[in-house]
Amino acid sequence: MRLIVVSNRLHVTVEEKEGKLNYKQSSGGLATGLSSYLETMKSRNFEVSEYLWIGWPGSAISAGKRAEVSSKLASKYRCHPVFLSEKVMDKFYLGFCNKTIWPLFHYFPTLTNYSAEHWNQYVSVNETFCDAVLEIVKPGDIVWVHDYQLMLLPAMLRKKIPDLAIGYFHHIPFPSFEIFRLLPREWRNSILEGLLGSDLVGFHTHDYTQYFLRAVLRMLGHEHNLGAINCDNHTSVADTFPIGIDYEKFNGASKNPHVQKEIDEFKKASGDKKIILSVDRLDYTKGIINRLRGYELFLERYPQWHGHVSLLSLVVPSRTGVDQYMTMKKQIEEMVGKINGKFGSVSWTPLIYQFRSYSFEALAAAYSASDVGLVTPLRDGMNLVAKEFVASKADGRGVLVLSETAGAAREMGEAIMVNPNDVDEMTLAIKEALELPEEEQIRRNKEMQKRLKRYDISRWAEDFILKLLAVKAERSKLETKLLRGNMKKEMFEKYGKAGSRLLLLDYDGTLVPFANSPEKARPGSKLIETLKKLSAVPGNDVVIISGRERHTLEKWFGGTGIGMVAEHGAWVCEKGGAWHALKPLKNDWKHQIMQIVERCVDRLPGAFMEEKEFAVVFHYRKSDSELSALRVRELRDDLIHFTANADLQILMGNKALEIRCAGVSKEVGGMHFIVANKPDFILSVGDDVTDEDLFKALPETVYSVKVGVERSSARYYLPGFTEVNGLLEEFSNIKFAEKSADSGH
Ligand code: ADQ
């Protein structure tokens, strides 16, 4: 089994300078962490044994050099480049990714830019990536898409290869609904639909997963069941996978002589001064300015630390094409000058600032030799620096000060937590960290290290892939139940050979789609014609078995020769007969129930009540999903007291709550026709929970069909009402001229 990793950047950067090509490993947590995991994959006894990486090679490559780059990347690095010009990257990466999604998802709406041109480029680059995957992918491969640059890709791939195993991991925060909804409707819906193309969507924290599920519910109206979302013929699961680091690499770094040499130099330079370390990409989300303010106030408040402490701030250049980043760089440099000018002396530099990338050895040495890790992003998906700092503390000494708004805060509770906007709190946290007793430092770090070691980058990746495979396996199981091919052929043969046949058909959601109000979901003329044609076949009994009240069914299907069951089995009308109740029922309870339901209708905009002869229904399809959930819970509570002593039951339908007489069900209605006619062939089709009563009661020989991709007691399933209509049409074309089967296919 092959794993295809797709990310905006490859783990190798290619640079073309004066006609010469230079290849180097990309820096950054994911690229290095994931590639070391992928390299070891083969040696472990894991289902996935081979990998490929698809992505942008990190710079624009001239047309003449592309073939050479592709061939070298494929043979030496297992990489397949997606070539993008500078112009495209400008609108896609610097534009939509870093001026729209990045600020908005990190809760900086005022820095968010909404450009239709950038959005169009984002769609187009996602399409380019889709083509690149399609060129390479083989049956049985797993595709793992990474991060916010490629949120549309999963659905694009799903459309082209419906049974492909697709996973997506989101490395940055997923914002709360109020922030996410700031995106124009078309963009935000496309993004959610894009992500839902995956079998598995992963986030760093439980909160992000919940925010995503909530956005899906509120914008697309899809509810979830323990993170599983059923949407258009496909189930997508959202779950939490906090990314880990290559723990051993950092924990054992000091054994590396190069790192040890760096540590020695570091210690020699710092002498007996305590070193506070901060390591960031240059980014406004990392809270660098706030941190410098906190440090400045610390020096102001605690002069006893003057000459005894230095803050070493390592900043990696990043997104130099985005204006805000360059403005911020200038601000940082001004503050560095101000702090050093205000507090420094000939023998003491309070703040050492370096703006460049560090080698692993130098970084590991800084982590290992410093006393305090000051990691205070304003918002961060996870933050690997916090984890790397703690992992590097081989002897357990050192203190982590961490922002509560970093994803890592969820797993690193032993750190000193700060609100990065609270400069006073940061000042106190710096002091507390510098003064924390050594045994307490060791105790805290050991706790965190245990967790970091257990859930490292390999465990993270493996967990994700195993879950993805499990979701895919569940889907495959369901696919075996899809009514198609030989199964369908055999069913048509049985139908053709049978002397008498019964077709029990649910109505809403099965024969027609749901409409905002029940009266709008009337049957079209084509459907009526098909049903009439089927019903006219000698030996056929076609029965609509619905929760609707009988007058509506009579209006739509009366005189067509179609049998009907109304109000889930309370009323029955046989072919050409008259309506009659299956058992004596009372409805003297309705008045009181309707008062309760009406009160609830008044408190939920968009909801309405429907009165049937033996039932009352509370409909909330048009209402806000979250408020509906609350109101429905309240209504159920209110109703339970009343229905406990009455012969009534509460039924949860599709965006409707129904109160009806106990002992009435589709099972009763359906079995009435089976017992009366003893048909040789039975088909039962339905989409609702109420159809499950009937599916469960039917003999095994019955062709029971669930409409929609959900667990069911039915033997088969069909994706939606369109497929059901198609199936009925196929049935109606079966000719009975000869006695032998002739399905007409
Ligand atoms: P980033 O925003 O890049 O990642 P982070 O998680 O801190 O943030 O990872 C940065 C990586 O770059 C670390 O592995 C670090 O070692 C390295 N690095 C930082 N400064 C460096 C320097 N001066 N020299 C060399 N290397 C340096 C995004 C999200 C995060 C999420 C990660 C992983 O924004 O929230 O944690 O992806 O999912």
CSV table of N, CA and C and ligand atoms in Angstrom, one decimal, residues 27-30 32 102 106 147 169-173 204 243 245 250 279-281 283 285-286 314-317 319 354 356-360 363 367 379-386 388 407 460, ligand 1:
chain,number,residue,atom,x,y,z
A,27,SER,N,13.1,23.4,6.1
A,27,SER,CA,13.1,23.4,7.5
A,27,SER,C,11.6,23.4,7.9
A,28,GLY,N,11.4,23.3,9.2
A,28,GLY,CA,10.0,23.3,9.7
A,28,GLY,C,9.6,22.0,10.2
A,29,GLY,N,8.7,22.0,11.2
A,29,GLY,CA,8.4,20.7,11.9
A,29,GLY,C,7.8,19.6,11.1
A,30,LEU,N,6.8,19.9,10.2
A,30,LEU,CA,6.2,18.9,9.5
A,30,LEU,C,7.1,18.2,8.5
A,32,THR,N,10.4,18.0,8.3
A,32,THR,CA,11.4,17.1,8.8
A,32,THR,C,10.8,16.0,9.6
A,102,TRP,N,-4.9,32.6,6.7
A,102,TRP,CA,-4.0,32.6,7.9
A,102,TRP,C,-4.4,33.6,8.9
A,106,HIS,N,-6.5,32.6,12.5
A,106,HIS,CA,-5.7,32.9,13.8
A,106,HIS,C,-6.4,34.1,14.5
A,147,ASP,N,-3.0,20.6,5.3
A,147,ASP,CA,-3.1,22.0,5.6
A,147,ASP,C,-3.9,22.9,4.7
A,169,PHE,N,-5.2,16.7,7.1
A,169,PHE,CA,-4.9,17.2,8.4
A,169,PHE,C,-4.7,18.8,8.4
A,170,HIS,N,-5.3,19.4,9.4
A,170,HIS,CA,-5.3,20.9,9.4
A,170,HIS,C,-4.3,21.3,10.5
A,171,HIS,N,-3.3,22.0,10.1
A,171,HIS,CA,-2.2,22.3,11.0
A,171,HIS,C,-2.4,23.6,11.8
A,172,ILE,N,-3.3,24.4,11.4
A,172,ILE,CA,-3.5,25.7,12.0
A,172,ILE,C,-4.8,25.6,12.8
A,173,PRO,N,-5.2,26.6,13.6
A,173,PRO,CA,-6.5,26.5,14.3
A,173,PRO,C,-7.6,26.5,13.3
A,204,HIS,N,-5.6,19.5,15.6
A,204,HIS,CA,-4.7,19.3,16.7
A,204,HIS,C,-5.4,19.2,18.0
A,243,ILE,N,-0.4,16.8,17.0
A,243,ILE,CA,0.9,16.4,16.4
A,243,ILE,C,2.0,16.3,17.4
A,245,ILE,N,6.4,15.4,18.1
A,245,ILE,CA,7.7,15.7,17.5
A,245,ILE,C,8.6,14.4,17.4
A,250,PHE,N,15.4,15.1,19.6
A,250,PHE,CA,15.7,16.3,20.5
A,250,PHE,C,16.3,15.8,21.8
A,279,VAL,N,11.9,31.1,20.2
A,279,VAL,CA,12.2,30.7,18.8
A,279,VAL,C,10.9,30.8,18.0
A,280,ASP,N,10.9,31.6,16.9
A,280,ASP,CA,9.7,31.7,16.2
A,280,ASP,C,10.0,31.9,14.7
A,281,ARG,N,9.0,31.6,13.9
A,281,ARG,CA,9.0,32.1,12.5
A,281,ARG,C,8.5,33.6,12.7
A,283,ASP,N,6.2,36.0,12.5
A,283,ASP,CA,4.7,36.0,12.2
A,283,ASP,C,4.0,36.7,13.4
A,285,THR,N,1.2,36.2,14.5
A,285,THR,CA,0.5,35.3,15.4
A,285,THR,C,1.4,34.8,16.6
A,286,LYS,N,2.7,34.9,16.4
A,286,LYS,CA,3.6,34.3,17.4
A,286,LYS,C,3.8,35.2,18.6
A,314,LEU,N,15.3,34.1,18.7
A,314,LEU,CA,15.7,33.6,17.3
A,314,LEU,C,14.5,33.7,16.5
A,315,VAL,N,14.6,34.4,15.4
A,315,VAL,CA,13.4,34.6,14.5
A,315,VAL,C,13.8,34.2,13.1
A,316,VAL,N,13.0,33.2,12.5
A,316,VAL,CA,13.3,32.8,11.2
A,316,VAL,C,12.5,33.6,10.2
A,317,PRO,N,13.2,34.1,9.1
A,317,PRO,CA,12.5,34.9,8.1
A,317,PRO,C,11.3,34.1,7.5
A,319,ARG,N,7.5,34.5,4.9
A,319,ARG,CA,6.5,35.3,4.1
A,319,ARG,C,7.0,36.8,3.9
A,354,GLN,N,18.3,37.5,16.8
A,354,GLN,CA,18.9,37.0,15.5
A,354,GLN,C,17.8,36.7,14.5
A,356,ARG,N,17.5,34.9,11.4
A,356,ARG,CA,17.9,33.9,10.4
A,356,ARG,C,17.5,32.5,10.8
A,357,SER,N,17.7,31.6,9.8
A,357,SER,CA,17.4,30.2,10.1
A,357,SER,C,18.5,29.6,10.9
A,358,TYR,N,18.2,28.6,11.7
A,358,TYR,CA,19.3,27.9,12.5
A,358,TYR,C,19.4,26.5,12.0
A,359,SER,N,20.6,25.9,12.1
A,359,SER,CA,20.7,24.5,11.8
A,359,SER,C,20.1,23.7,13.0
A,360,PHE,N,19.8,22.4,12.7
A,360,PHE,CA,19.3,21.6,13.8
A,360,PHE,C,20.2,21.6,15.0
A,363,LEU,N,20.1,24.9,16.9
A,363,LEU,CA,18.8,25.0,17.6
A,363,LEU,C,18.7,24.1,18.8
A,367,TYR,N,18.1,25.1,22.7
A,367,TYR,CA,17.0,24.5,23.6
A,367,TYR,C,17.7,23.9,24.8
A,379,ARG,N,-1.9,33.1,19.1
A,379,ARG,CA,-2.7,32.0,18.6
A,379,ARG,C,-1.8,31.1,17.8
A,380,ASP,N,-1.9,29.8,18.1
A,380,ASP,CA,-1.1,28.8,17.4
A,380,ASP,C,-1.8,27.5,17.3
A,381,GLY,N,-1.8,26.9,16.1
A,381,GLY,CA,-2.5,25.6,15.9
A,381,GLY,C,-2.0,24.6,17.0
A,382,MET,N,-0.7,24.4,17.1
A,382,MET,CA,-0.1,23.5,18.1
A,382,MET,C,1.0,24.3,18.8
A,383,ASN,N,2.1,24.5,18.0
A,383,ASN,CA,3.4,25.1,18.4
A,383,ASN,C,4.4,23.9,18.8
A,384,LEU,N,5.3,23.7,17.9
A,384,LEU,CA,6.2,22.6,18.0
A,384,LEU,C,7.4,23.0,18.9
A,385,VAL,N,7.7,24.3,18.9
A,385,VAL,CA,8.8,24.8,19.6
A,385,VAL,C,8.7,24.5,21.1
A,386,ALA,N,7.5,24.6,21.6
A,386,ALA,CA,7.2,24.3,23.1
A,386,ALA,C,7.6,22.8,23.3
A,388,GLU,N,9.6,20.9,21.4
A,388,GLU,CA,11.0,20.6,21.2
A,388,GLU,C,11.9,21.1,22.4
A,407,GLY,N,-2.2,25.5,20.8
A,407,GLY,CA,-2.8,24.2,20.8
A,407,GLY,C,-2.0,23.3,21.8
A,460,TRP,N,1.7,9.8,16.0
A,460,TRP,CA,0.7,10.7,15.5
A,460,TRP,C,0.3,10.3,14.0
B,1,ADQ,P1,4.6,26.9,12.3
B,1,ADQ,O1,3.7,28.0,12.4
B,1,ADQ,O2,5.7,26.9,11.4
B,1,ADQ,O3,3.8,25.5,12.0
B,1,ADQ,P2,5.7,25.6,14.9
B,1,ADQ,O4,4.8,24.6,15.3
B,1,ADQ,O5,6.3,26.4,16.0
B,1,ADQ,O6,5.1,26.7,13.9
B,1,ADQ,O7,6.9,25.0,14.1
B,1,ADQ,C1,8.0,25.7,13.7
B,1,ADQ,C2,9.2,24.7,13.4
B,1,ADQ,O8,10.2,25.4,12.8
B,1,ADQ,C3,9.7,24.0,14.6
B,1,ADQ,O9,10.0,22.6,14.3
B,1,ADQ,C4,11.1,24.7,14.8
B,1,ADQ,O10,12.1,23.9,15.3
B,1,ADQ,C5,11.4,25.3,13.5
B,1,ADQ,N1,12.1,26.6,13.7
B,1,ADQ,C6,11.6,27.6,14.4
B,1,ADQ,N2,12.5,28.6,14.4
B,1,ADQ,C7,13.6,28.2,13.8
B,1,ADQ,C8,14.9,28.8,13.6
B,1,ADQ,N3,15.2,30.0,14.0
B,1,ADQ,N4,15.7,28.0,12.9
B,1,ADQ,C9,15.4,26.8,12.5
B,1,ADQ,N5,14.3,26.2,12.7
B,1,ADQ,C10,13.3,26.9,13.4
B,1,ADQ,C11,2.4,25.2,11.7
B,1,ADQ,C12,1.3,25.7,12.7
B,1,ADQ,C13,1.7,25.3,14.1
B,1,ADQ,C14,1.8,23.7,14.1
B,1,ADQ,C15,2.7,23.2,13.1
B,1,ADQ,C16,2.7,21.7,13.0
B,1,ADQ,O11,1.3,27.1,12.6
B,1,ADQ,O12,0.7,25.7,15.0
B,1,ADQ,O13,2.3,23.4,15.4
B,1,ADQ,O14,2.4,23.7,11.8
B,1,ADQ,O15,1.4,21.2,12.8
